[in-house]
PDB file of C-alpha atoms in Angstrom:
ATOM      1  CA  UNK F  19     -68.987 -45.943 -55.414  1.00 73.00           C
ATOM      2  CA  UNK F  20     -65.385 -45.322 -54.360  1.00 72.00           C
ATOM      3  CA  UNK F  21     -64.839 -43.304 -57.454  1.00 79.00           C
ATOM      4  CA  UNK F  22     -67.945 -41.469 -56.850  1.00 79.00           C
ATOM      5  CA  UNK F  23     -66.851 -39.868 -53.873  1.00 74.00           C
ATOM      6  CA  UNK F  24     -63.277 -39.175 -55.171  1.00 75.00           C
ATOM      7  CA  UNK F  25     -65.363 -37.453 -58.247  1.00 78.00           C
ATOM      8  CA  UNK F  26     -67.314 -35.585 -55.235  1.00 75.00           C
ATOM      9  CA  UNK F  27     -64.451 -33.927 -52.886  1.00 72.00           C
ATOM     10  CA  UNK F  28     -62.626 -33.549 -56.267  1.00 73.00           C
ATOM     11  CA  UNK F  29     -65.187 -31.077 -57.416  1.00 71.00           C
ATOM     12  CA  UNK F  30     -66.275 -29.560 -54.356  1.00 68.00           C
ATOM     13  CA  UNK F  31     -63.664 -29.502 -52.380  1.00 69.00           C
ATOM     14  CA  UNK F  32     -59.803 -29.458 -54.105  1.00 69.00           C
ATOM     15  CA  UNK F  33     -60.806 -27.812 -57.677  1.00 70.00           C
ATOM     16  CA  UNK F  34     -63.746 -25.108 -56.491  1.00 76.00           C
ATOM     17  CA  UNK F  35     -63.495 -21.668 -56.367  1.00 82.00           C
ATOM     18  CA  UNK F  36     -63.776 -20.336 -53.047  1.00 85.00           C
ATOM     19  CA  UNK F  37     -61.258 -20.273 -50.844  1.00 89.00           C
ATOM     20  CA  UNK F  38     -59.267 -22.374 -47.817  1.00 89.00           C
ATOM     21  CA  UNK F  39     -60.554 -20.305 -45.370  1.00 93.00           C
ATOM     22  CA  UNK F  40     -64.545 -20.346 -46.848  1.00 92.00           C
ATOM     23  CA  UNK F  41     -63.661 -24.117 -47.175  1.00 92.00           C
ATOM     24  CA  UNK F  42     -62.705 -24.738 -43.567  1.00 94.00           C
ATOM     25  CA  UNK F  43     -65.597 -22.119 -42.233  1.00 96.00           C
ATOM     26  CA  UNK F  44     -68.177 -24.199 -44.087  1.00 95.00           C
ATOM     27  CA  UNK F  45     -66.856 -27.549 -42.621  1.00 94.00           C
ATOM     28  CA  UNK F  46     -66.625 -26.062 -39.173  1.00 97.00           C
ATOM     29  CA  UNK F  47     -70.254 -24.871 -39.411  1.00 97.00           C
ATOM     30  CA  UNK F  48     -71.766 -27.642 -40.720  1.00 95.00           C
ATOM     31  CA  UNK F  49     -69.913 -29.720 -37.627  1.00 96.00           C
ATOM     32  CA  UNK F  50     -71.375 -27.127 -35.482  1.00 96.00           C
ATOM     33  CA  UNK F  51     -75.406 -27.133 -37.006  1.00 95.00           C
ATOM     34  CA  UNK F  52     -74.888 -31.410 -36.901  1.00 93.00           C
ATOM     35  CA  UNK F  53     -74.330 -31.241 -33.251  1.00 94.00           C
ATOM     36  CA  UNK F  54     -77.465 -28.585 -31.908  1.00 93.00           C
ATOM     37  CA  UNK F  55     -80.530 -30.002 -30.930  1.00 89.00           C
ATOM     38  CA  UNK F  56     -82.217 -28.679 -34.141  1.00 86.00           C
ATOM     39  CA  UNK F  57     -83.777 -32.468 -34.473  1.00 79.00           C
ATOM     40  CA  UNK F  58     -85.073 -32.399 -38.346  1.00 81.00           C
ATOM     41  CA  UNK F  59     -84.468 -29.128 -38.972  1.00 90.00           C
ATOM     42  CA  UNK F  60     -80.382 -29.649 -39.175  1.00 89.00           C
ATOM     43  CA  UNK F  61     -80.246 -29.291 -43.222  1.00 90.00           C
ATOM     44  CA  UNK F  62     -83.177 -26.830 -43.399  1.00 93.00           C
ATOM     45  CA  UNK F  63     -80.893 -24.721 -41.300  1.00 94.00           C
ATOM     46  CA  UNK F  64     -77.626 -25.416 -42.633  1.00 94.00           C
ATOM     47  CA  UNK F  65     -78.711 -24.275 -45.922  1.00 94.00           C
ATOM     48  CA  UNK F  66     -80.639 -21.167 -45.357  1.00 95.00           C
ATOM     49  CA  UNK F  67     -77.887 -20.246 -42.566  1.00 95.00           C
ATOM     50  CA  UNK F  68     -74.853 -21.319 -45.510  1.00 95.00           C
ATOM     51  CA  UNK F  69     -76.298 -19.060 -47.414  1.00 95.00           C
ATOM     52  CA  UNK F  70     -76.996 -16.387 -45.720  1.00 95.00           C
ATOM     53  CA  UNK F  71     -73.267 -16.473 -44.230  1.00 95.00           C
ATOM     54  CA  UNK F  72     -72.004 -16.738 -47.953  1.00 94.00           C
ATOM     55  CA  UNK F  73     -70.484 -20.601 -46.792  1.00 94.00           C
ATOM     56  CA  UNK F  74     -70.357 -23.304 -49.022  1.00 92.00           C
ATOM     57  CA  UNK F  75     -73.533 -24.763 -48.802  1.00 92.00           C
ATOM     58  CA  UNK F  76     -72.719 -28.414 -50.314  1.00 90.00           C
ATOM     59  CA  UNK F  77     -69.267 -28.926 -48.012  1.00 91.00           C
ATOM     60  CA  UNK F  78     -72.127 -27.242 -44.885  1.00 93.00           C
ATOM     61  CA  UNK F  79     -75.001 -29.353 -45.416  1.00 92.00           C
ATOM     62  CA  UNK F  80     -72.147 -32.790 -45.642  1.00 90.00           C
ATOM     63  CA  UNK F  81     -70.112 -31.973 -42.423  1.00 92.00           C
ATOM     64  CA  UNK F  82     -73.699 -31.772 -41.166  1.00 93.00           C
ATOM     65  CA  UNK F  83     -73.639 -35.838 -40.829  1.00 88.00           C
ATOM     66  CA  UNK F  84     -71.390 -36.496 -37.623  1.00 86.00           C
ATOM     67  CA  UNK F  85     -74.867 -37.328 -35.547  1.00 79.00           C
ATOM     68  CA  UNK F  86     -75.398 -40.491 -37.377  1.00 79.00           C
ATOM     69  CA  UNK F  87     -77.902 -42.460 -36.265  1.00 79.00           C
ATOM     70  CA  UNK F  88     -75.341 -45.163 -34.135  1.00 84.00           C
ATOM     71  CA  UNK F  89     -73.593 -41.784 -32.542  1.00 85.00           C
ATOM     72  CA  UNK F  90     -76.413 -40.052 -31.447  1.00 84.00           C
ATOM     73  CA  UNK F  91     -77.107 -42.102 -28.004  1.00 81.00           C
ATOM     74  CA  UNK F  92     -73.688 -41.683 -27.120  1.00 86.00           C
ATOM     75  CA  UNK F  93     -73.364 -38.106 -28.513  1.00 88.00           C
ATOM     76  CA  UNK F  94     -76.861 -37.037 -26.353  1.00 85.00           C
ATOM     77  CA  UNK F  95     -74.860 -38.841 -23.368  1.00 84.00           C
ATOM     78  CA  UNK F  96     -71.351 -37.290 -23.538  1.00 88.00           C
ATOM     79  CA  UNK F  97     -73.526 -33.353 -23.892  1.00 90.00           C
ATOM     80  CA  UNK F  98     -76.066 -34.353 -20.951  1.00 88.00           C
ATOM     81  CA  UNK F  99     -72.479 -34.876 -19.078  1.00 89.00           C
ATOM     82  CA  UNK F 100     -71.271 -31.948 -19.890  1.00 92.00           C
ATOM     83  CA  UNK F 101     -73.981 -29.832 -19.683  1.00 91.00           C
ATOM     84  CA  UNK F 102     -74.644 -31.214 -15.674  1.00 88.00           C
ATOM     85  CA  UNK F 103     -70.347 -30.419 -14.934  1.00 91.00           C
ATOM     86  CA  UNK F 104     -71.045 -26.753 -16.243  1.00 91.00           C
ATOM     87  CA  UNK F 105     -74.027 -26.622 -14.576  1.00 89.00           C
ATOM     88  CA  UNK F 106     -72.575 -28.247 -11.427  1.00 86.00           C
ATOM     89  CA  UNK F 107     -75.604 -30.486 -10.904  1.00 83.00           C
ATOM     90  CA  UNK F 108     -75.707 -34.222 -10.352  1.00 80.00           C
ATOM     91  CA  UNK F 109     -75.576 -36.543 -13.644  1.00 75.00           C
ATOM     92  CA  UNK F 110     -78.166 -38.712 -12.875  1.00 71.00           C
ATOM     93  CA  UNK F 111     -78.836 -40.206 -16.507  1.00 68.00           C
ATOM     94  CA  UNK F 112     -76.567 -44.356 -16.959  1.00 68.00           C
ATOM     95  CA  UNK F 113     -76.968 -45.844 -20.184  1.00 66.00           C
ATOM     96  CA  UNK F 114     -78.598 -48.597 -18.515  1.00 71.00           C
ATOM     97  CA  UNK F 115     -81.606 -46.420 -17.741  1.00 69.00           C
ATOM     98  CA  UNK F 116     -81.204 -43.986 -20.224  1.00 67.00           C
ATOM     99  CA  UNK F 117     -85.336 -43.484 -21.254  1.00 71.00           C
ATOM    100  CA  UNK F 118     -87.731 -41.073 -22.199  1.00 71.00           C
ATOM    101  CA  UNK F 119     -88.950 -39.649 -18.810  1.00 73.00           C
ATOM    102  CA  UNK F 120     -85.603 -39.902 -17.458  1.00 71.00           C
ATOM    103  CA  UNK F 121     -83.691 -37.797 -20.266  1.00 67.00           C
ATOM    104  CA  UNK F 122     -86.378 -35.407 -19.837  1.00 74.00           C
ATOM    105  CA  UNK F 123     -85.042 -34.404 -16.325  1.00 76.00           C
ATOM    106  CA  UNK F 124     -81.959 -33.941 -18.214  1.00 82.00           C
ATOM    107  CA  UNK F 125     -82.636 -31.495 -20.947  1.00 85.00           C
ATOM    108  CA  UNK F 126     -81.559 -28.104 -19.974  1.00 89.00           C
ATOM    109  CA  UNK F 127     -77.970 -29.920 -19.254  1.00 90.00           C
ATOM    110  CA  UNK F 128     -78.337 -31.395 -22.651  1.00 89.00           C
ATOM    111  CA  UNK F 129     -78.876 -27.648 -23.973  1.00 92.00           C
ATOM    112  CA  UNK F 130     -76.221 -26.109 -22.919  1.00 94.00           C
ATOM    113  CA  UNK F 131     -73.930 -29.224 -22.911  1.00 94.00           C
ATOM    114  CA  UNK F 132     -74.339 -30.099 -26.413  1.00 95.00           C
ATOM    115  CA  UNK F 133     -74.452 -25.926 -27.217  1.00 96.00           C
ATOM    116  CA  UNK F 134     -70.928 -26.200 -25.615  1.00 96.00           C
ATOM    117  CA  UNK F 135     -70.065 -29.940 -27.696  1.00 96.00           C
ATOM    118  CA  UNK F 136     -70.744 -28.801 -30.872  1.00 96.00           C
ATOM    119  CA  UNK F 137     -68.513 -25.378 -30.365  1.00 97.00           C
ATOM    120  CA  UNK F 138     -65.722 -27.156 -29.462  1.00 97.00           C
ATOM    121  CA  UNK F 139     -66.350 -29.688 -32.155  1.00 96.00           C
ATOM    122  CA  UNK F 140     -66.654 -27.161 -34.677  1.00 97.00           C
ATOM    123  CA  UNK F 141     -63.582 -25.193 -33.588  1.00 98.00           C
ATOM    124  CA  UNK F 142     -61.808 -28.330 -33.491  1.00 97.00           C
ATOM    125  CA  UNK F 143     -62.980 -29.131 -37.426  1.00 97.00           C
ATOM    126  CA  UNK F 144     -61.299 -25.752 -38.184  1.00 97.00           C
ATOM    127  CA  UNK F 145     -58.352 -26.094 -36.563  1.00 98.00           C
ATOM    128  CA  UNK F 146     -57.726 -29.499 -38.597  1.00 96.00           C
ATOM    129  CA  UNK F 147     -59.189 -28.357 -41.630  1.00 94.00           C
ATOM    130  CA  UNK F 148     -57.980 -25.006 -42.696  1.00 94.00           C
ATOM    131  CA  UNK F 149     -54.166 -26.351 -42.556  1.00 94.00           C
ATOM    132  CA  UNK F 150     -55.060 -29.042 -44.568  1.00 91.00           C
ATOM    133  CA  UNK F 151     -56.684 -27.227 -46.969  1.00 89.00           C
ATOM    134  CA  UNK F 152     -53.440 -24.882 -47.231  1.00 90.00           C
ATOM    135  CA  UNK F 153     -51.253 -27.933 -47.473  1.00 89.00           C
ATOM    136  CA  UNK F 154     -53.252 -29.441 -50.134  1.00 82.00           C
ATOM    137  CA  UNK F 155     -54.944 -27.244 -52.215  1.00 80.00           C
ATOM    138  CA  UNK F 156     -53.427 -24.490 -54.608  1.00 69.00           C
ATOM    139  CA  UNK F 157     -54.545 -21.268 -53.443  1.00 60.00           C
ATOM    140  CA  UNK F 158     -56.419 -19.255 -56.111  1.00 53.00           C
TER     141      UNK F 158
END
């Protein structure tokens, strides 16, 4: 398995042709299109939106994963929080109550919280990623 995955960023990621800065863009993106509230549409849209933008689809549609399913209540939490500061409203929503009928008071702050996550997630991704990427990788 372990040798799978080396095979895997091996091939996509150190020894492909497109650049650090396509590299890092793809990574960043696919952090960004993981975070939205696209529920089930996340690859769909990575892929047709990857290509479109000339990204790398494969690295894309991976960094798509950071809303795994034991993140996800405490990734809808953390953008319902930040949606209600930007908003300036009350946060109402405790993890102790945290159901249905109760997020769905919630879900313009979760819009435009988790909008606002997932930018500074993805800019964050970039930041990290396109340095490494230089230090690592032979430019070609």
């Amino acid at each position: 398995m372990l040798n799978k995955i080396k095979k895997f960023f091996d091939k996509y990621l150190l020894h492909t042709d497109e650049s650090n800065l396509c590299l890092a863009l793809s990574m960043s993106f696919g952090v960004f299109m993981g975070i939205i509230p696209a529920w089930g549409f996340q690859m769909i849209l990575t892929a047709f939106l990857a290509h479109f933008l000339k990204l790398n689809k494969i690295i894309a549609l991976l960094f798509t994963n950071v809303s795994f399913y034991p993140i996800i209540p405490f990734l809808v939490y953390f953008c319902i929080y930040i949606g209600s500061a930007i908003m300036g409203t009350e946060f109402t929503l405790t993890l102790a109550d945290a159901t249905i009928d109760k997020a769905k008071e919630c879900v313009m702050q979760y819009l435009i919280g988790s909008l606002i996550v997932a930018s500074v997630a993805s800019l964050i991704t970039f930041v990290v990623a396109y340095p490494l990427l230089q230090a690592f990788r032979k430019t070609r």
